[in-house]
Amino acid sequence: MIEAALAALAGLLIGSFLNVCIYRLPRDLSVVAPRSFCPECDKPIAWFDNIPLVSYLLLRGRCRKCKERIPLRYPIVELLAALFFFCSVWMLGPTIAAIKFCVFAAILITLVFADLEERILPDEFTLGGAVAGVVFAAFVPFTYGIVRMLLMRVDNPRLVSMGESLFAALFCGGTLWLVGFLYEKIRHREGLGFGDVKMVAMIGAFLGLQGALMTLIVGSLLGAIVGLCYIWFTGKDASTYELPFGTFLGAAALAVGFCGEVFLTWYNRLGA
């Protein structure tokens, strides 16, 4: 519990940085400099007004200088990061597997909100995340998969696991790209952004082929249901509305990763 509490604290701090990435990366701004500033008045934010979650509550959700409202997204991202970090360490212990899912959650939280607000999925988190997923596969090996079955005689589990991760990334990303390509050829308009393709590849690298395919199914159903309801309630034109598919993919990947991989691992440990 102590390790999980410390992980939650780290999640709050990292969540604050993720907010910087969500705002700046889609606008091609540096995440290092300048220091944090109010997006409304551009005034620098003092360190005591930049404490994760606490400052938002003390300031009652408003900038100290211009009194404009601070978007609710800021405390939500910090809370989500703290929650997923806590769950990862509490269920998996202070292990590399827990670190893997903490990183996975941080990437997905960033992509969910970046796509929701700006319809942009930064390469730093999609392509960079895909590389991180393949690297983690060497230390947290997949126990199932097509590559593992084909290379049963290869006496190098780390290499096989990385191959499984890479295969899942390429297969899932390539399949989604092909669907988008065919849609564009048939309907003569873009139906899927390339950022979604790279995001699915990243999810495949972390969760493997089975997890990524389940994410695609859940994300597609979720996007269709929520998207249709939103269009119906707001009266938007379904033929021109740009659905933030990456947001639904991210939510689905968090559900599949934590309700599937993390929870089952924790349950099996309890049974043992």
mmCIF file of N, CA, C and O in Angstrom, residues 4-105:
data_model
loop_
_atom_site.group_PDB
_atom_site.id
_atom_site.type_symbol
_atom_site.label_atom_id
_atom_site.label_comp_id
_atom_site.label_asym_id
_atom_site.label_seq_id
_atom_site.Cartn_x
_atom_site.Cartn_y
_atom_site.Cartn_z
ATOM 1 N N ALA A 4 2.060 1.810 -3.472
ATOM 2 C CA ALA A 4 0.954 2.263 -4.322
ATOM 3 C C ALA A 4 0.629 3.731 -4.055
ATOM 4 O O ALA A 4 0.331 4.489 -4.987
ATOM 5 N N ALA A 5 0.691 4.145 -2.788
ATOM 6 C CA ALA A 5 0.437 5.547 -2.446
ATOM 7 C C ALA A 5 1.507 6.451 -3.049
ATOM 8 O O ALA A 5 1.203 7.544 -3.560
ATOM 9 N N LEU A 6 2.751 6.008 -2.998
ATOM 10 C CA LEU A 6 3.840 6.784 -3.610
ATOM 11 C C LEU A 6 3.654 6.847 -5.124
ATOM 12 O O LEU A 6 3.938 7.880 -5.751
ATOM 13 N N ALA A 7 3.170 5.756 -5.703
ATOM 14 C CA ALA A 7 2.902 5.741 -7.148
ATOM 15 C C ALA A 7 1.798 6.735 -7.499
ATOM 16 O O ALA A 7 1.863 7.423 -8.521
ATOM 17 N N ALA A 8 0.772 6.826 -6.642
ATOM 18 C CA ALA A 8 -0.310 7.781 -6.870
ATOM 19 C C ALA A 8 0.223 9.211 -6.811
ATOM 20 O O ALA A 8 -0.172 10.066 -7.621
ATOM 21 N N LEU A 9 1.126 9.474 -5.874
ATOM 22 C CA LEU A 9 1.737 10.804 -5.781
ATOM 23 C C LEU A 9 2.539 11.106 -7.044
ATOM 24 O O LEU A 9 2.462 12.216 -7.600
ATOM 25 N N ALA A 10 3.295 10.117 -7.507
ATOM 26 C CA ALA A 10 4.044 10.288 -8.764
ATOM 27 C C ALA A 10 3.085 10.520 -9.920
ATOM 28 O O ALA A 10 3.360 11.318 -10.826
ATOM 29 N N GLY A 11 1.932 9.847 -9.898
ATOM 30 C CA GLY A 11 0.936 10.034 -10.934
ATOM 31 C C GLY A 11 0.400 11.454 -10.971
ATOM 32 O O GLY A 11 0.182 12.013 -12.053
ATOM 33 N N LEU A 12 0.194 12.055 -9.798
ATOM 34 C CA LEU A 12 -0.255 13.452 -9.747
ATOM 35 C C LEU A 12 0.774 14.376 -10.397
ATOM 36 O O LEU A 12 0.425 15.268 -11.181
ATOM 37 N N LEU A 13 2.050 14.158 -10.077
ATOM 38 C CA LEU A 13 3.110 15.005 -10.623
ATOM 39 C C LEU A 13 3.243 14.804 -12.129
ATOM 40 O O LEU A 13 3.357 15.773 -12.891
ATOM 41 N N ILE A 14 3.221 13.551 -12.567
ATOM 42 C CA ILE A 14 3.331 13.270 -13.995
ATOM 43 C C ILE A 14 2.082 13.753 -14.724
ATOM 44 O O ILE A 14 2.157 14.248 -15.855
ATOM 45 N N GLY A 15 0.923 13.635 -14.069
ATOM 46 C CA GLY A 15 -0.302 14.138 -14.667
ATOM 47 C C GLY A 15 -0.231 15.627 -14.951
ATOM 48 O O GLY A 15 -0.754 16.108 -15.970
ATOM 49 N N SER A 16 0.434 16.375 -14.076
ATOM 50 C CA SER A 16 0.622 17.812 -14.304
ATOM 51 C C SER A 16 1.452 18.048 -15.564
ATOM 52 O O SER A 16 1.145 18.945 -16.363
ATOM 53 N N PHE A 17 2.480 17.225 -15.754
ATOM 54 C CA PHE A 17 3.297 17.344 -16.967
ATOM 55 C C PHE A 17 2.520 16.925 -18.204
ATOM 56 O O PHE A 17 2.665 17.508 -19.282
ATOM 57 N N LEU A 18 1.668 15.909 -18.060
ATOM 58 C CA LEU A 18 0.847 15.470 -19.196
ATOM 59 C C LEU A 18 -0.076 16.592 -19.665
ATOM 60 O O LEU A 18 -0.323 16.741 -20.862
ATOM 61 N N ASN A 19 -0.567 17.394 -18.726
ATOM 62 C CA ASN A 19 -1.399 18.543 -19.094
ATOM 63 C C ASN A 19 -0.629 19.525 -19.965
ATOM 64 O O ASN A 19 -1.177 20.110 -20.905
ATOM 65 N N VAL A 20 0.637 19.695 -19.647
ATOM 66 C CA VAL A 20 1.498 20.562 -20.467
ATOM 67 C C VAL A 20 1.607 19.988 -21.879
ATOM 68 O O VAL A 20 1.482 20.707 -22.874
ATOM 69 N N CYS A 21 1.824 18.677 -21.966
ATOM 70 C CA CYS A 21 1.945 18.019 -23.280
ATOM 71 C C CYS A 21 0.651 18.117 -24.075
ATOM 72 O O CYS A 21 0.680 18.352 -25.288
ATOM 73 N N ILE A 22 -0.479 17.924 -23.406
ATOM 74 C CA ILE A 22 -1.782 17.972 -24.082
ATOM 75 C C ILE A 22 -2.015 19.345 -24.700
ATOM 76 O O ILE A 22 -2.549 19.458 -25.812
ATOM 77 N N TYR A 23 -1.621 20.381 -23.988
ATOM 78 C CA TYR A 23 -1.844 21.740 -24.501
ATOM 79 C C TYR A 23 -0.805 22.136 -25.545
ATOM 80 O O TYR A 23 -1.139 22.729 -26.578
ATOM 81 N N ARG A 24 0.463 21.798 -25.296
ATOM 82 C CA ARG A 24 1.542 22.363 -26.119
ATOM 83 C C ARG A 24 1.875 21.556 -27.371
ATOM 84 O O ARG A 24 2.131 22.139 -28.430
ATOM 85 N N LEU A 25 1.924 20.238 -27.271
ATOM 86 C CA LEU A 25 2.356 19.446 -28.422
ATOM 87 C C LEU A 25 1.477 19.636 -29.655
ATOM 88 O O LEU A 25 2.004 19.785 -30.765
ATOM 89 N N PRO A 26 0.138 19.653 -29.533
ATOM 90 C CA PRO A 26 -0.672 19.895 -30.733
ATOM 91 C C PRO A 26 -0.445 21.276 -31.341
ATOM 92 O O PRO A 26 -0.755 21.497 -32.515
ATOM 93 N N ARG A 27 0.092 22.210 -30.552
ATOM 94 C CA ARG A 27 0.351 23.566 -31.039
ATOM 95 C C ARG A 27 1.811 23.769 -31.423
ATOM 96 O O ARG A 27 2.253 24.898 -31.653
ATOM 97 N N ASP A 28 2.587 22.672 -31.456
ATOM 98 C CA ASP A 28 4.016 22.707 -31.805
ATOM 99 C C ASP A 28 4.808 23.622 -30.878
ATOM 100 O O ASP A 28 5.729 24.337 -31.301
ATOM 101 N N LEU A 29 4.462 23.608 -29.587
ATOM 102 C CA LEU A 29 5.178 24.386 -28.584
ATOM 103 C C LEU A 29 6.091 23.457 -27.784
ATOM 104 O O LEU A 29 5.810 22.271 -27.621
ATOM 105 N N SER A 30 7.182 24.012 -27.271
ATOM 106 C CA SER A 30 8.094 23.235 -26.446
ATOM 107 C C SER A 30 7.436 22.897 -25.116
ATOM 108 O O SER A 30 6.737 23.730 -24.522
ATOM 109 N N VAL A 31 7.682 21.679 -24.623
ATOM 110 C CA VAL A 31 7.149 21.293 -23.318
ATOM 111 C C VAL A 31 8.138 21.629 -22.200
ATOM 112 O O VAL A 31 7.841 21.391 -21.025
ATOM 113 N N VAL A 32 9.283 22.183 -22.562
ATOM 114 C CA VAL A 32 10.320 22.516 -21.589
ATOM 115 C C VAL A 32 10.300 23.998 -21.240
ATOM 116 O O VAL A 32 10.369 24.390 -20.066
ATOM 117 N N ALA A 33 10.222 24.835 -22.244
ATOM 118 C CA ALA A 33 10.231 26.282 -22.033
ATOM 119 C C ALA A 33 9.196 26.916 -22.960
ATOM 120 O O ALA A 33 8.935 26.412 -24.061
ATOM 121 N N PRO A 34 8.573 28.011 -22.536
ATOM 122 C CA PRO A 34 8.723 28.686 -21.246
ATOM 123 C C PRO A 34 8.037 27.927 -20.125
ATOM 124 O O PRO A 34 7.403 26.893 -20.368
ATOM 125 N N ARG A 35 8.127 28.445 -18.922
ATOM 126 C CA ARG A 35 7.493 27.828 -17.763
ATOM 127 C C ARG A 35 5.979 27.879 -17.932
ATOM 128 O O ARG A 35 5.446 28.541 -18.817
ATOM 129 N N SER A 36 5.283 27.179 -17.060
ATOM 130 C CA SER A 36 3.824 27.102 -17.155
ATOM 131 C C SER A 36 3.194 28.490 -17.139
ATOM 132 O O SER A 36 3.599 29.361 -16.364
ATOM 133 N N PHE A 37 2.192 28.675 -18.005
ATOM 134 C CA PHE A 37 1.519 29.970 -18.095
ATOM 135 C C PHE A 37 0.023 29.761 -18.291
ATOM 136 O O PHE A 37 -0.427 28.691 -18.713
ATOM 137 N N CYS A 38 -0.745 30.788 -17.962
ATOM 138 C CA CYS A 38 -2.189 30.731 -18.149
ATOM 139 C C CYS A 38 -2.505 30.847 -19.634
ATOM 140 O O CYS A 38 -2.045 31.793 -20.288
ATOM 141 N N PRO A 39 -3.274 29.932 -20.221
ATOM 142 C CA PRO A 39 -3.574 30.010 -21.648
ATOM 143 C C PRO A 39 -4.473 31.192 -22.017
ATOM 144 O O PRO A 39 -4.583 31.537 -23.193
ATOM 145 N N GLU A 40 -5.105 31.828 -21.021
ATOM 146 C CA GLU A 40 -5.986 32.957 -21.299
ATOM 147 C C GLU A 40 -5.245 34.288 -21.285
ATOM 148 O O GLU A 40 -5.389 35.107 -22.189
ATOM 149 N N CYS A 41 -4.443 34.529 -20.231
ATOM 150 C CA CYS A 41 -3.748 35.823 -20.108
ATOM 151 C C CYS A 41 -2.262 35.722 -20.390
ATOM 152 O O CYS A 41 -1.550 36.744 -20.398
ATOM 153 N N ASP A 42 -1.727 34.517 -20.589
ATOM 154 C CA ASP A 42 -0.305 34.269 -20.898
ATOM 155 C C ASP A 42 0.641 34.661 -19.770
ATOM 156 O O ASP A 42 1.856 34.739 -19.977
ATOM 157 N N LYS A 43 0.122 34.899 -18.578
ATOM 158 C CA LYS A 43 0.976 35.243 -17.442
ATOM 159 C C LYS A 43 1.585 33.969 -16.851
ATOM 160 O O LYS A 43 0.915 32.928 -16.761
ATOM 161 N N PRO A 44 2.866 34.032 -16.440
ATOM 162 C CA PRO A 44 3.489 32.844 -15.829
ATOM 163 C C PRO A 44 2.746 32.427 -14.559
ATOM 164 O O PRO A 44 2.223 33.264 -13.823
ATOM 165 N N ILE A 45 2.721 31.135 -14.309
ATOM 166 C CA ILE A 45 2.058 30.595 -13.122
ATOM 167 C C ILE A 45 3.112 30.331 -12.056
ATOM 168 O O ILE A 45 4.097 29.633 -12.299
ATOM 169 N N ALA A 46 2.908 30.893 -10.870
ATOM 170 C CA ALA A 46 3.854 30.707 -9.764
ATOM 171 C C ALA A 46 3.844 29.250 -9.310
ATOM 172 O O ALA A 46 2.849 28.532 -9.483
ATOM 173 N N TRP A 47 4.945 28.823 -8.700
ATOM 174 C CA TRP A 47 5.065 27.420 -8.303
ATOM 175 C C TRP A 47 3.964 27.005 -7.334
ATOM 176 O O TRP A 47 3.458 25.886 -7.387
ATOM 177 N N PHE A 48 3.558 27.935 -6.431
ATOM 178 C CA PHE A 48 2.548 27.588 -5.440
ATOM 179 C C PHE A 48 1.144 27.535 -6.047
ATOM 180 O O PHE A 48 0.197 27.079 -5.395
ATOM 181 N N ASP A 49 1.006 28.008 -7.282
ATOM 182 C CA ASP A 49 -0.266 27.876 -8.000
ATOM 183 C C ASP A 49 -0.235 26.723 -8.993
ATOM 184 O O ASP A 49 -1.164 26.561 -9.792
ATOM 185 N N ASN A 50 0.838 25.941 -8.924
ATOM 186 C CA ASN A 50 1.032 24.860 -9.894
ATOM 187 C C ASN A 50 1.173 23.500 -9.213
ATOM 188 O O ASN A 50 1.717 22.564 -9.791
ATOM 189 N N ILE A 51 0.688 23.412 -7.971
ATOM 190 C CA ILE A 51 0.729 22.142 -7.243
ATOM 191 C C ILE A 51 -0.431 21.267 -7.728
ATOM 192 O O ILE A 51 -1.586 21.706 -7.697
ATOM 193 N N PRO A 52 -0.138 20.074 -8.204
ATOM 194 C CA PRO A 52 -1.207 19.237 -8.782
ATOM 195 C C PRO A 52 -2.415 19.097 -7.863
ATOM 196 O O PRO A 52 -2.280 18.805 -6.681
ATOM 197 N N LEU A 53 -3.567 19.323 -8.411
ATOM 198 C CA LEU A 53 -4.868 19.188 -7.773
ATOM 199 C C LEU A 53 -5.091 20.199 -6.643
ATOM 200 O O LEU A 53 -6.136 20.853 -6.585
ATOM 201 N N VAL A 54 -4.119 20.364 -5.751
ATOM 202 C CA VAL A 54 -4.268 21.245 -4.596
ATOM 203 C C VAL A 54 -4.492 22.688 -5.035
ATOM 204 O O VAL A 54 -5.406 23.366 -4.545
ATOM 205 N N SER A 55 -3.660 23.160 -5.958
ATOM 206 C CA SER A 55 -3.772 24.553 -6.403
ATOM 207 C C SER A 55 -5.119 24.804 -7.086
ATOM 208 O O SER A 55 -5.719 25.869 -6.904
ATOM 209 N N TYR A 56 -5.580 23.838 -7.843
ATOM 210 C CA TYR A 56 -6.878 23.997 -8.525
ATOM 211 C C TYR A 56 -7.997 24.193 -7.499
ATOM 212 O O TYR A 56 -8.875 25.048 -7.669
ATOM 213 N N LEU A 57 -7.946 23.414 -6.427
ATOM 214 C CA LEU A 57 -8.977 23.516 -5.394
ATOM 215 C C LEU A 57 -8.869 24.832 -4.635
ATOM 216 O O LEU A 57 -9.881 25.481 -4.351
ATOM 217 N N LEU A 58 -7.653 25.234 -4.287
ATOM 218 C CA LEU A 58 -7.460 26.480 -3.536
ATOM 219 C C LEU A 58 -7.866 27.696 -4.357
ATOM 220 O O LEU A 58 -8.405 28.669 -3.820
ATOM 221 N N LEU A 59 -7.598 27.651 -5.655
ATOM 222 C CA LEU A 59 -7.940 28.768 -6.535
ATOM 223 C C LEU A 59 -9.383 28.687 -7.031
ATOM 224 O O LEU A 59 -9.833 29.575 -7.774
ATOM 225 N N ARG A 60 -10.077 27.625 -6.623
ATOM 226 C CA ARG A 60 -11.461 27.401 -7.041
ATOM 227 C C ARG A 60 -11.610 27.388 -8.562
ATOM 228 O O ARG A 60 -12.587 27.891 -9.121
ATOM 229 N N GLY A 61 -10.603 26.807 -9.188
ATOM 230 C CA GLY A 61 -10.667 26.606 -10.629
ATOM 231 C C GLY A 61 -10.519 27.859 -11.466
ATOM 232 O O GLY A 61 -10.949 27.878 -12.619
ATOM 233 N N ARG A 62 -9.884 28.891 -10.916
ATOM 234 C CA ARG A 62 -9.701 30.142 -11.668
ATOM 235 C C ARG A 62 -8.251 30.614 -11.595
ATOM 236 O O ARG A 62 -7.551 30.374 -10.603
ATOM 237 N N CYS A 63 -7.804 31.286 -12.655
ATOM 238 C CA CYS A 63 -6.458 31.859 -12.679
ATOM 239 C C CYS A 63 -6.366 32.961 -11.629
ATOM 240 O O CYS A 63 -7.272 33.790 -11.502
ATOM 241 N N ARG A 64 -5.278 32.994 -10.888
ATOM 242 C CA ARG A 64 -5.110 34.001 -9.843
ATOM 243 C C ARG A 64 -5.078 35.417 -10.415
ATOM 244 O O ARG A 64 -5.549 36.371 -9.780
ATOM 245 N N LYS A 65 -4.544 35.565 -11.645
ATOM 246 C CA LYS A 65 -4.328 36.908 -12.192
ATOM 247 C C LYS A 65 -5.484 37.407 -13.047
ATOM 248 O O LYS A 65 -5.938 38.536 -12.888
ATOM 249 N N CYS A 66 -5.963 36.599 -13.965
ATOM 250 C CA CYS A 66 -7.029 37.080 -14.856
ATOM 251 C C CYS A 66 -8.416 36.597 -14.443
ATOM 252 O O CYS A 66 -9.420 37.040 -15.015
ATOM 253 N N LYS A 67 -8.469 35.686 -13.467
ATOM 254 C CA LYS A 67 -9.732 35.172 -12.922
ATOM 255 C C LYS A 67 -10.540 34.334 -13.923
ATOM 256 O O LYS A 67 -11.689 33.996 -13.645
ATOM 257 N N GLU A 68 -9.938 34.015 -15.074
ATOM 258 C CA GLU A 68 -10.634 33.144 -16.028
ATOM 259 C C GLU A 68 -10.621 31.704 -15.510
ATOM 260 O O GLU A 68 -9.726 31.305 -14.766
ATOM 261 N N ARG A 69 -11.619 30.942 -15.923
ATOM 262 C CA ARG A 69 -11.727 29.559 -15.458
ATOM 263 C C ARG A 69 -10.589 28.692 -16.012
ATOM 264 O O ARG A 69 -10.241 28.794 -17.182
ATOM 265 N N ILE A 70 -10.051 27.842 -15.150
ATOM 266 C CA ILE A 70 -9.069 26.845 -15.570
ATOM 267 C C ILE A 70 -9.853 25.627 -16.060
ATOM 268 O O ILE A 70 -10.755 25.153 -15.358
ATOM 269 N N PRO A 71 -9.557 25.119 -17.259
ATOM 270 C CA PRO A 71 -10.323 23.966 -17.769
ATOM 271 C C PRO A 71 -10.334 22.799 -16.787
ATOM 272 O O PRO A 71 -9.330 22.488 -16.149
ATOM 273 N N LEU A 72 -11.490 22.163 -16.667
ATOM 274 C CA LEU A 72 -11.646 21.028 -15.755
ATOM 275 C C LEU A 72 -10.750 19.861 -16.153
ATOM 276 O O LEU A 72 -10.484 18.967 -15.338
ATOM 277 N N ARG A 73 -10.282 19.892 -17.379
ATOM 278 C CA ARG A 73 -9.398 18.823 -17.850
ATOM 279 C C ARG A 73 -8.133 18.705 -16.990
ATOM 280 O O ARG A 73 -7.613 17.602 -16.783
ATOM 281 N N TYR A 74 -7.638 19.807 -16.436
ATOM 282 C CA TYR A 74 -6.387 19.768 -15.665
ATOM 283 C C TYR A 74 -6.486 18.864 -14.436
ATOM 284 O O TYR A 74 -5.662 17.940 -14.276
ATOM 285 N N PRO A 75 -7.444 19.049 -13.541
ATOM 286 C CA PRO A 75 -7.518 18.122 -12.404
ATOM 287 C C PRO A 75 -7.945 16.719 -12.802
ATOM 288 O O PRO A 75 -7.540 15.742 -12.159
ATOM 289 N N ILE A 76 -8.740 16.582 -13.870
ATOM 290 C CA ILE A 76 -9.171 15.250 -14.308
ATOM 291 C C ILE A 76 -7.972 14.426 -14.755
ATOM 292 O O ILE A 76 -7.836 13.249 -14.384
ATOM 293 N N VAL A 77 -7.089 15.020 -15.553
ATOM 294 C CA VAL A 77 -5.896 14.310 -16.024
ATOM 295 C C VAL A 77 -5.008 13.910 -14.854
ATOM 296 O O VAL A 77 -4.498 12.775 -14.789
ATOM 297 N N GLU A 78 -4.818 14.821 -13.903
ATOM 298 C CA GLU A 78 -3.981 14.516 -12.739
ATOM 299 C C GLU A 78 -4.582 13.391 -11.900
ATOM 300 O O GLU A 78 -3.862 12.485 -11.448
ATOM 301 N N LEU A 79 -5.897 13.428 -11.708
ATOM 302 C CA LEU A 79 -6.562 12.368 -10.940
ATOM 303 C C LEU A 79 -6.502 11.023 -11.655
ATOM 304 O O LEU A 79 -6.267 9.983 -11.025
ATOM 305 N N LEU A 80 -6.713 11.033 -12.966
ATOM 306 C CA LEU A 80 -6.654 9.780 -13.728
ATOM 307 C C LEU A 80 -5.260 9.170 -13.677
ATOM 308 O O LEU A 80 -5.106 7.952 -13.499
ATOM 309 N N ALA A 81 -4.237 9.997 -13.836
ATOM 310 C CA ALA A 81 -2.862 9.494 -13.773
ATOM 311 C C ALA A 81 -2.574 8.898 -12.398
ATOM 312 O O ALA A 81 -1.996 7.808 -12.286
ATOM 313 N N ALA A 82 -3.000 9.588 -11.338
ATOM 314 C CA ALA A 82 -2.791 9.077 -9.983
ATOM 315 C C ALA A 82 -3.528 7.758 -9.783
ATOM 316 O O ALA A 82 -2.998 6.813 -9.191
ATOM 317 N N LEU A 83 -4.760 7.668 -10.288
ATOM 318 C CA LEU A 83 -5.566 6.459 -10.126
ATOM 319 C C LEU A 83 -4.936 5.262 -10.833
ATOM 320 O O LEU A 83 -4.794 4.178 -10.237
ATOM 321 N N PHE A 84 -4.530 5.449 -12.084
ATOM 322 C CA PHE A 84 -3.963 4.322 -12.838
ATOM 323 C C PHE A 84 -2.583 3.934 -12.314
ATOM 324 O O PHE A 84 -2.227 2.746 -12.329
ATOM 325 N N PHE A 85 -1.805 4.897 -11.858
ATOM 326 C CA PHE A 85 -0.511 4.575 -11.255
ATOM 327 C C PHE A 85 -0.727 3.776 -9.974
ATOM 328 O O PHE A 85 -0.023 2.791 -9.710
ATOM 329 N N PHE A 86 -1.693 4.209 -9.171
ATOM 330 C CA PHE A 86 -1.999 3.498 -7.926
ATOM 331 C C PHE A 86 -2.423 2.063 -8.212
ATOM 332 O O PHE A 86 -1.920 1.116 -7.595
ATOM 333 N N CYS A 87 -3.353 1.886 -9.145
ATOM 334 C CA CYS A 87 -3.853 0.545 -9.476
ATOM 335 C C CYS A 87 -2.746 -0.357 -10.013
ATOM 336 O O CYS A 87 -2.685 -1.549 -9.681
ATOM 337 N N SER A 88 -1.858 0.210 -10.834
ATOM 338 C CA SER A 88 -0.774 -0.589 -11.412
ATOM 339 C C SER A 88 0.126 -1.164 -10.333
ATOM 340 O O SER A 88 0.438 -2.362 -10.325
ATOM 341 N N VAL A 89 0.549 -0.310 -9.392
ATOM 342 C CA VAL A 89 1.485 -0.759 -8.352
ATOM 343 C C VAL A 89 0.771 -1.591 -7.295
ATOM 344 O O VAL A 89 1.324 -2.562 -6.771
ATOM 345 N N TRP A 90 -0.480 -1.229 -6.985
ATOM 346 C CA TRP A 90 -1.220 -1.987 -5.979
ATOM 347 C C TRP A 90 -1.490 -3.420 -6.447
ATOM 348 O O TRP A 90 -1.398 -4.372 -5.675
ATOM 349 N N MET A 91 -1.808 -3.586 -7.725
ATOM 350 C CA MET A 91 -2.144 -4.912 -8.244
ATOM 351 C C MET A 91 -0.925 -5.715 -8.687
ATOM 352 O O MET A 91 -0.916 -6.945 -8.567
ATOM 353 N N LEU A 92 0.100 -5.037 -9.197
ATOM 354 C CA LEU A 92 1.264 -5.742 -9.738
ATOM 355 C C LEU A 92 2.486 -5.646 -8.844
ATOM 356 O O LEU A 92 3.487 -6.317 -9.102
ATOM 357 N N GLY A 93 2.415 -4.794 -7.824
ATOM 358 C CA GLY A 93 3.566 -4.609 -6.954
ATOM 359 C C GLY A 93 4.597 -3.694 -7.596
ATOM 360 O O GLY A 93 4.434 -3.265 -8.749
ATOM 361 N N PRO A 94 5.663 -3.382 -6.870
ATOM 362 C CA PRO A 94 6.723 -2.525 -7.431
ATOM 363 C C PRO A 94 7.583 -3.295 -8.425
ATOM 364 O O PRO A 94 8.725 -3.668 -8.145
ATOM 365 N N THR A 95 7.035 -3.566 -9.604
ATOM 366 C CA THR A 95 7.685 -4.400 -10.608
ATOM 367 C C THR A 95 7.811 -3.638 -11.934
ATOM 368 O O THR A 95 7.220 -2.576 -12.112
ATOM 369 N N ILE A 96 8.557 -4.231 -12.841
ATOM 370 C CA ILE A 96 8.675 -3.636 -14.178
ATOM 371 C C ILE A 96 7.331 -3.667 -14.888
ATOM 372 O O ILE A 96 6.998 -2.764 -15.661
ATOM 373 N N ALA A 97 6.535 -4.698 -14.617
ATOM 374 C CA ALA A 97 5.197 -4.778 -15.219
ATOM 375 C C ALA A 97 4.350 -3.581 -14.788
ATOM 376 O O ALA A 97 3.602 -3.011 -15.592
ATOM 377 N N ALA A 98 4.463 -3.197 -13.519
ATOM 378 C CA ALA A 98 3.718 -2.039 -13.030
ATOM 379 C C ALA A 98 4.196 -0.761 -13.714
ATOM 380 O O ALA A 98 3.382 0.096 -14.097
ATOM 381 N N ILE A 99 5.501 -0.637 -13.892
ATOM 382 C CA ILE A 99 6.048 0.538 -14.586
ATOM 383 C C ILE A 99 5.538 0.577 -16.016
ATOM 384 O O ILE A 99 5.182 1.637 -16.550
ATOM 385 N N LYS A 100 5.492 -0.584 -16.656
ATOM 386 C CA LYS A 100 4.992 -0.661 -18.037
ATOM 387 C C LYS A 100 3.576 -0.111 -18.138
ATOM 388 O O LYS A 100 3.271 0.708 -19.024
ATOM 389 N N PHE A 101 2.711 -0.516 -17.236
ATOM 390 C CA PHE A 101 1.314 -0.074 -17.321
ATOM 391 C C PHE A 101 1.147 1.368 -16.841
ATOM 392 O O PHE A 101 0.200 2.036 -17.253
ATOM 393 N N CYS A 102 2.036 1.843 -15.990
ATOM 394 C CA CYS A 102 2.019 3.265 -15.643
ATOM 395 C C CYS A 102 2.354 4.111 -16.871
ATOM 396 O O CYS A 102 1.683 5.118 -17.148
ATOM 397 N N VAL A 103 3.378 3.702 -17.600
ATOM 398 C CA VAL A 103 3.763 4.407 -18.825
ATOM 399 C C VAL A 103 2.642 4.322 -19.854
ATOM 400 O O VAL A 103 2.293 5.313 -20.512
ATOM 401 N N PHE A 104 2.061 3.140 -19.993
ATOM 402 C CA PHE A 104 0.961 2.928 -20.941
ATOM 403 C C PHE A 104 -0.222 3.843 -20.619
ATOM 404 O O PHE A 104 -0.794 4.487 -21.502
ATOM 405 N N ALA A 105 -0.570 3.926 -19.333
ATOM 406 C CA ALA A 105 -1.684 4.781 -18.918
ATOM 407 C C ALA A 105 -1.379 6.245 -19.192
ATOM 408 O O ALA A 105 -2.241 6.995 -19.674
#
